[in-house]
Amino acid sequence: MEPSKSDSVQTFGKKKTAIAVALCKRGRGLIKINGCPIDLVEPEILRVKCYEPVLLLGSSRFSEVDIRIKVKGGGYTAQVYAIRQALAKALVAFYQKYVDEQSKREIKEILLSYDRSLLVADPRRCEPKKFGGRSARARFQKSYR
């Protein structure tokens, strides 16, 4: 299949209530998050977390694709984890659809050997509060007199 300019895939990453949607298409290596470059992600301490898929796979694999990510919901940390998952899944999906199965399998193995949450969503959610206590599990102190 010959490369076309309109080759694109859409993937998503989730963490708690944060959802990041990534659109990956042929380009020249741009990675933008909500319209801003990836190197301006705040907070600065979590910036490396966003870079993890790029650092693991090498910038050569990202050089022929443009990835645009829109993220909303959740807090800072959850958003960063959703971004890194969307980024990794986008590249895997793009390679599967438009490049070849062998390089896709190679990428997937590298990502899974480093951290499974790069490709698989974390199903844990906040447990709802119940009556008779101040949180989901904690109960009010019992008094006899």
mmCIF file of C-alpha atoms in Angstrom:
data_model
loop_
_atom_site.group_PDB
_atom_site.id
_atom_site.type_symbol
_atom_site.label_atom_id
_atom_site.label_comp_id
_atom_site.label_asym_id
_atom_site.label_seq_id
_atom_site.Cartn_x
_atom_site.Cartn_y
_atom_site.Cartn_z
ATOM 1 C CA MET A 1 0.000 0.000 0.000
ATOM 2 C CA GLU A 2 1.554 3.300 -1.075
ATOM 3 C CA PRO A 3 1.806 6.104 1.496
ATOM 4 C CA SER A 4 -0.916 8.733 1.217
ATOM 5 C CA LYS A 5 -1.037 12.142 2.898
ATOM 6 C CA SER A 6 -4.443 11.361 4.415
ATOM 7 C CA ASP A 7 -3.305 8.216 6.280
ATOM 8 C CA SER A 8 -4.503 8.726 9.863
ATOM 9 C CA VAL A 9 -5.566 6.819 12.962
ATOM 10 C CA GLN A 10 -7.385 7.998 16.073
ATOM 11 C CA THR A 11 -6.737 6.443 19.477
ATOM 12 C CA PHE A 12 -7.408 7.321 23.094
ATOM 13 C CA GLY A 13 -5.769 7.001 26.478
ATOM 14 C CA LYS A 14 -7.544 6.974 29.842
ATOM 15 C CA LYS A 15 -6.533 7.379 33.464
ATOM 16 C CA LYS A 16 -9.224 7.835 36.137
ATOM 17 C CA THR A 17 -11.485 10.531 34.611
ATOM 18 C CA ALA A 18 -8.891 12.032 32.227
ATOM 19 C CA ILE A 19 -9.332 11.185 28.552
ATOM 20 C CA ALA A 20 -6.759 11.967 25.850
ATOM 21 C CA VAL A 21 -7.660 11.533 22.177
ATOM 22 C CA ALA A 22 -4.733 11.276 19.736
ATOM 23 C CA LEU A 23 -4.906 11.813 15.982
ATOM 24 C CA CYS A 24 -1.851 10.364 14.248
ATOM 25 C CA LYS A 25 -1.141 11.109 10.584
ATOM 26 C CA ARG A 26 1.812 11.279 8.208
ATOM 27 C CA GLY A 27 3.916 14.381 8.730
ATOM 28 C CA ARG A 28 7.277 15.578 9.954
ATOM 29 C CA GLY A 29 7.441 14.641 13.630
ATOM 30 C CA LEU A 30 5.202 17.184 15.381
ATOM 31 C CA ILE A 31 3.654 16.196 18.705
ATOM 32 C CA LYS A 32 1.125 18.709 20.027
ATOM 33 C CA ILE A 33 -1.008 18.568 23.162
ATOM 34 C CA ASN A 34 -4.073 20.850 23.158
ATOM 35 C CA GLY A 35 -2.324 22.889 20.439
ATOM 36 C CA CYS A 36 0.956 23.355 22.368
ATOM 37 C CA PRO A 37 4.248 21.499 21.712
ATOM 38 C CA ILE A 38 4.987 18.490 23.951
ATOM 39 C CA ASP A 39 8.032 20.236 25.455
ATOM 40 C CA LEU A 40 5.736 22.825 27.144
ATOM 41 C CA VAL A 41 3.710 20.296 29.161
ATOM 42 C CA GLU A 42 3.037 21.414 32.735
ATOM 43 C CA PRO A 43 3.915 20.441 35.450
ATOM 44 C CA GLU A 44 7.578 20.284 34.436
ATOM 45 C CA ILE A 45 8.323 17.287 36.690
ATOM 46 C CA LEU A 46 5.824 15.122 34.760
ATOM 47 C CA ARG A 47 7.112 16.246 31.332
ATOM 48 C CA VAL A 48 9.472 13.256 31.163
ATOM 49 C CA LYS A 49 6.449 10.954 31.618
ATOM 50 C CA CYS A 50 4.957 12.375 28.387
ATOM 51 C CA TYR A 51 8.271 11.842 26.604
ATOM 52 C CA GLU A 52 8.568 8.163 27.681
ATOM 53 C CA PRO A 53 7.142 6.601 24.471
ATOM 54 C CA VAL A 54 9.425 8.862 22.362
ATOM 55 C CA LEU A 55 12.499 8.115 24.481
ATOM 56 C CA LEU A 56 11.828 4.353 24.490
ATOM 57 C CA LEU A 57 11.201 3.994 20.756
ATOM 58 C CA GLY A 58 13.601 6.664 19.530
ATOM 59 C CA SER A 59 12.660 9.848 17.693
ATOM 60 C CA SER A 60 13.284 8.144 14.315
ATOM 61 C CA ARG A 61 9.966 6.253 14.615
ATOM 62 C CA PHE A 62 8.113 9.492 15.378
ATOM 63 C CA SER A 63 9.850 11.509 12.621
ATOM 64 C CA GLU A 64 7.406 10.604 9.842
ATOM 65 C CA VAL A 65 4.177 11.124 11.838
ATOM 66 C CA ASP A 66 2.366 14.130 13.301
ATOM 67 C CA ILE A 67 0.412 13.464 16.492
ATOM 68 C CA ARG A 68 -2.192 15.877 17.845
ATOM 69 C CA ILE A 69 -3.598 15.124 21.291
ATOM 70 C CA LYS A 70 -6.635 16.678 22.969
ATOM 71 C CA VAL A 71 -6.953 15.976 26.683
ATOM 72 C CA LYS A 72 -9.663 16.844 29.197
ATOM 73 C CA GLY A 73 -10.943 15.787 32.613
ATOM 74 C CA GLY A 74 -9.037 14.578 35.664
ATOM 75 C CA GLY A 75 -6.064 16.247 37.348
ATOM 76 C CA TYR A 76 -2.520 17.032 36.189
ATOM 77 C CA THR A 77 -1.076 13.587 36.821
ATOM 78 C CA ALA A 78 -4.029 11.663 35.377
ATOM 79 C CA GLN A 79 -3.894 13.828 32.236
ATOM 80 C CA VAL A 80 -0.178 13.146 31.765
ATOM 81 C CA TYR A 81 -0.735 9.389 32.103
ATOM 82 C CA ALA A 82 -3.631 9.579 29.608
ATOM 83 C CA ILE A 83 -1.396 11.547 27.177
ATOM 84 C CA ARG A 84 1.443 9.001 27.293
ATOM 85 C CA GLN A 85 -0.992 6.140 26.760
ATOM 86 C CA ALA A 86 -2.685 7.875 23.795
ATOM 87 C CA LEU A 87 0.737 8.647 22.277
ATOM 88 C CA ALA A 88 1.956 5.042 22.529
ATOM 89 C CA LYS A 89 -1.321 3.552 21.272
ATOM 90 C CA ALA A 90 -1.425 5.996 18.340
ATOM 91 C CA LEU A 91 1.998 4.944 17.090
ATOM 92 C CA VAL A 92 1.206 1.229 17.448
ATOM 93 C CA ALA A 93 -2.108 1.652 15.574
ATOM 94 C CA PHE A 94 -0.448 3.716 12.814
ATOM 95 C CA TYR A 95 2.293 1.140 12.294
ATOM 96 C CA GLN A 96 -0.266 -1.683 12.219
ATOM 97 C CA LYS A 97 -2.474 0.040 9.654
ATOM 98 C CA TYR A 98 0.023 1.765 7.359
ATOM 99 C CA VAL A 99 3.519 0.320 7.899
ATOM 100 C CA ASP A 100 4.006 -3.401 8.649
ATOM 101 C CA GLU A 101 3.080 -5.984 11.241
ATOM 102 C CA GLN A 102 6.680 -6.856 12.157
ATOM 103 C CA SER A 103 7.689 -3.316 13.195
ATOM 104 C CA LYS A 104 4.361 -2.911 15.039
ATOM 105 C CA ARG A 105 5.060 -6.086 17.043
ATOM 106 C CA GLU A 106 8.566 -4.809 17.794
ATOM 107 C CA ILE A 107 7.217 -1.472 19.092
ATOM 108 C CA LYS A 108 4.557 -3.202 21.169
ATOM 109 C CA GLU A 109 7.119 -5.500 22.828
ATOM 110 C CA ILE A 110 9.388 -2.559 23.745
ATOM 111 C CA LEU A 111 6.482 -0.633 25.289
ATOM 112 C CA LEU A 112 5.034 -3.590 27.196
ATOM 113 C CA SER A 113 8.426 -4.628 28.593
ATOM 114 C CA TYR A 114 8.887 -1.108 30.012
ATOM 115 C CA ASP A 115 5.406 -0.361 31.378
ATOM 116 C CA ARG A 116 2.118 -2.137 30.649
ATOM 117 C CA SER A 117 0.073 1.027 31.338
ATOM 118 C CA LEU A 118 1.481 2.547 28.127
ATOM 119 C CA LEU A 119 -0.881 0.323 26.116
ATOM 120 C CA VAL A 120 -3.437 -1.037 28.608
ATOM 121 C CA ALA A 121 -5.815 1.245 30.527
ATOM 122 C CA ASP A 122 -5.959 1.094 34.331
ATOM 123 C CA PRO A 123 -9.511 0.018 35.317
ATOM 124 C CA ARG A 124 -9.359 1.426 38.873
ATOM 125 C CA ARG A 125 -11.944 4.124 39.662
ATOM 126 C CA CYS A 126 -12.884 6.097 42.767
ATOM 127 C CA GLU A 127 -15.298 4.188 45.011
ATOM 128 C CA PRO A 128 -18.531 6.060 45.880
ATOM 129 C CA LYS A 129 -19.113 7.280 49.437
ATOM 130 C CA LYS A 130 -21.645 5.410 51.590
ATOM 131 C CA PHE A 131 -23.767 6.578 54.518
ATOM 132 C CA GLY A 132 -22.621 6.031 58.117
ATOM 133 C CA GLY A 133 -19.114 7.329 57.528
ATOM 134 C CA ARG A 134 -16.999 10.102 56.044
ATOM 135 C CA SER A 135 -15.710 8.108 53.041
ATOM 136 C CA ALA A 136 -16.262 4.889 51.064
ATOM 137 C CA ARG A 137 -14.814 2.581 53.730
ATOM 138 C CA ALA A 138 -14.208 4.618 56.919
ATOM 139 C CA ARG A 139 -17.067 4.583 59.466
ATOM 140 C CA PHE A 140 -17.906 7.129 62.137
ATOM 141 C CA GLN A 141 -16.568 6.220 65.593
ATOM 142 C CA LYS A 142 -18.957 4.164 67.706
ATOM 143 C CA SER A 143 -19.861 5.419 71.166
ATOM 144 C CA TYR A 144 -21.792 3.525 73.884
ATOM 145 C CA ARG A 145 -22.775 6.388 76.226
#
